[in-house]
Amino acid sequence: TVIRTLGRSTKGRAAVVRQLAWRDWYAHLFAERPDLVDHCQQPAYEDVEWRDDPAGFAAWCEGRTGYPIVDAGMRELWMTGWMHNRVRMIVASFLIKDLLLPWQYGEAWFWDTLVDADLASNAASWQWVAGCGADAAPYFRIFNPVTQGKNYDPDGAYVRRWVPEIAKLSDERLQEPWTATPLELAEAGIQL
């Protein structure tokens, strides 16, 4: 019925089928490797040295990183139990590639907070971002949170909804408030 509701949109149908295929593949991987939630699909990446930063992890969980699109996504997750797939990739990349924290932390947090959490999809998706999964690409799969915010929230509606304390910034400054001048910050009532 999901595909039928998309009408005649070939592009829409293809996107749904592609996502269902990923979900099925992840279920297959999990059936073969039940330890997927704790261990890398690619054993060569099992010994990555991650940072120990409880404060950084707490800031990420609570949407207090200072990166608007990341904070918006994490606040939406906490308030609703859901977030868009693009934002899931952005926040996952930030945790792993910017904060250098273990993918398992994010996997466990999503498992506890997402209302649509699926054990296999959650673990395999986190490994996809970390680059230690079945299709490992560990070094170049990095989502720049500023660029992603500008590309996927160009008018700032999403950030303004979930990070209201910076809502009065201009579209130009919203995704990177640290570039605002002291006057712009004062006019928006913001103290960084």
mmCIF file of C-alpha atoms in Angstrom, residues 60-63 68-88 91 109 113-115 158-159 161-163:
data_model
loop_
_atom_site.group_PDB
_atom_site.id
_atom_site.type_symbol
_atom_site.label_atom_id
_atom_site.label_comp_id
_atom_site.label_asym_id
_atom_site.label_seq_id
_atom_site.Cartn_x
_atom_site.Cartn_y
_atom_site.Cartn_z
ATOM 1 C CA TRP A 60 25.196 15.466 21.332
ATOM 2 C CA CYS A 61 22.321 13.586 23.000
ATOM 3 C CA GLU A 62 20.798 16.804 24.337
ATOM 4 C CA GLY A 63 21.220 18.865 21.150
ATOM 5 C CA PRO A 68 22.310 24.015 14.480
ATOM 6 C CA ILE A 69 21.275 21.157 12.167
ATOM 7 C CA VAL A 70 22.773 18.581 14.562
ATOM 8 C CA ASP A 71 21.120 20.172 17.587
ATOM 9 C CA ALA A 72 17.785 20.458 15.779
ATOM 10 C CA GLY A 73 17.858 16.778 14.866
ATOM 11 C CA MET A 74 18.773 15.604 18.336
ATOM 12 C CA ARG A 75 16.123 17.793 19.950
ATOM 13 C CA GLU A 76 13.501 16.546 17.506
ATOM 14 C CA LEU A 77 14.504 12.977 18.330
ATOM 15 C CA TRP A 78 14.180 13.595 22.067
ATOM 16 C CA MET A 79 10.837 15.377 21.746
ATOM 17 C CA THR A 80 9.171 13.161 19.131
ATOM 18 C CA GLY A 81 11.097 9.894 18.925
ATOM 19 C CA TRP A 82 11.662 10.472 15.220
ATOM 20 C CA MET A 83 13.857 12.323 12.737
ATOM 21 C CA HIS A 84 14.234 12.386 8.949
ATOM 22 C CA ASN A 85 16.738 9.967 7.404
ATOM 23 C CA ARG A 86 18.990 12.789 6.113
ATOM 24 C CA VAL A 87 19.238 14.283 9.600
ATOM 25 C CA ARG A 88 19.948 10.817 11.028
ATOM 26 C CA VAL A 91 23.949 13.553 13.405
ATOM 27 C CA TRP A 109 20.971 6.100 21.901
ATOM 28 C CA THR A 113 14.881 6.985 21.601
ATOM 29 C CA LEU A 114 13.613 6.187 18.080
ATOM 30 C CA VAL A 115 10.009 5.027 17.917
ATOM 31 C CA TYR A 158 13.755 23.098 10.617
ATOM 32 C CA VAL A 159 16.497 24.688 12.727
ATOM 33 C CA ARG A 161 11.604 25.093 14.976
ATOM 34 C CA TRP A 162 13.939 22.974 17.101
ATOM 35 C CA VAL A 163 16.605 25.527 18.098
#
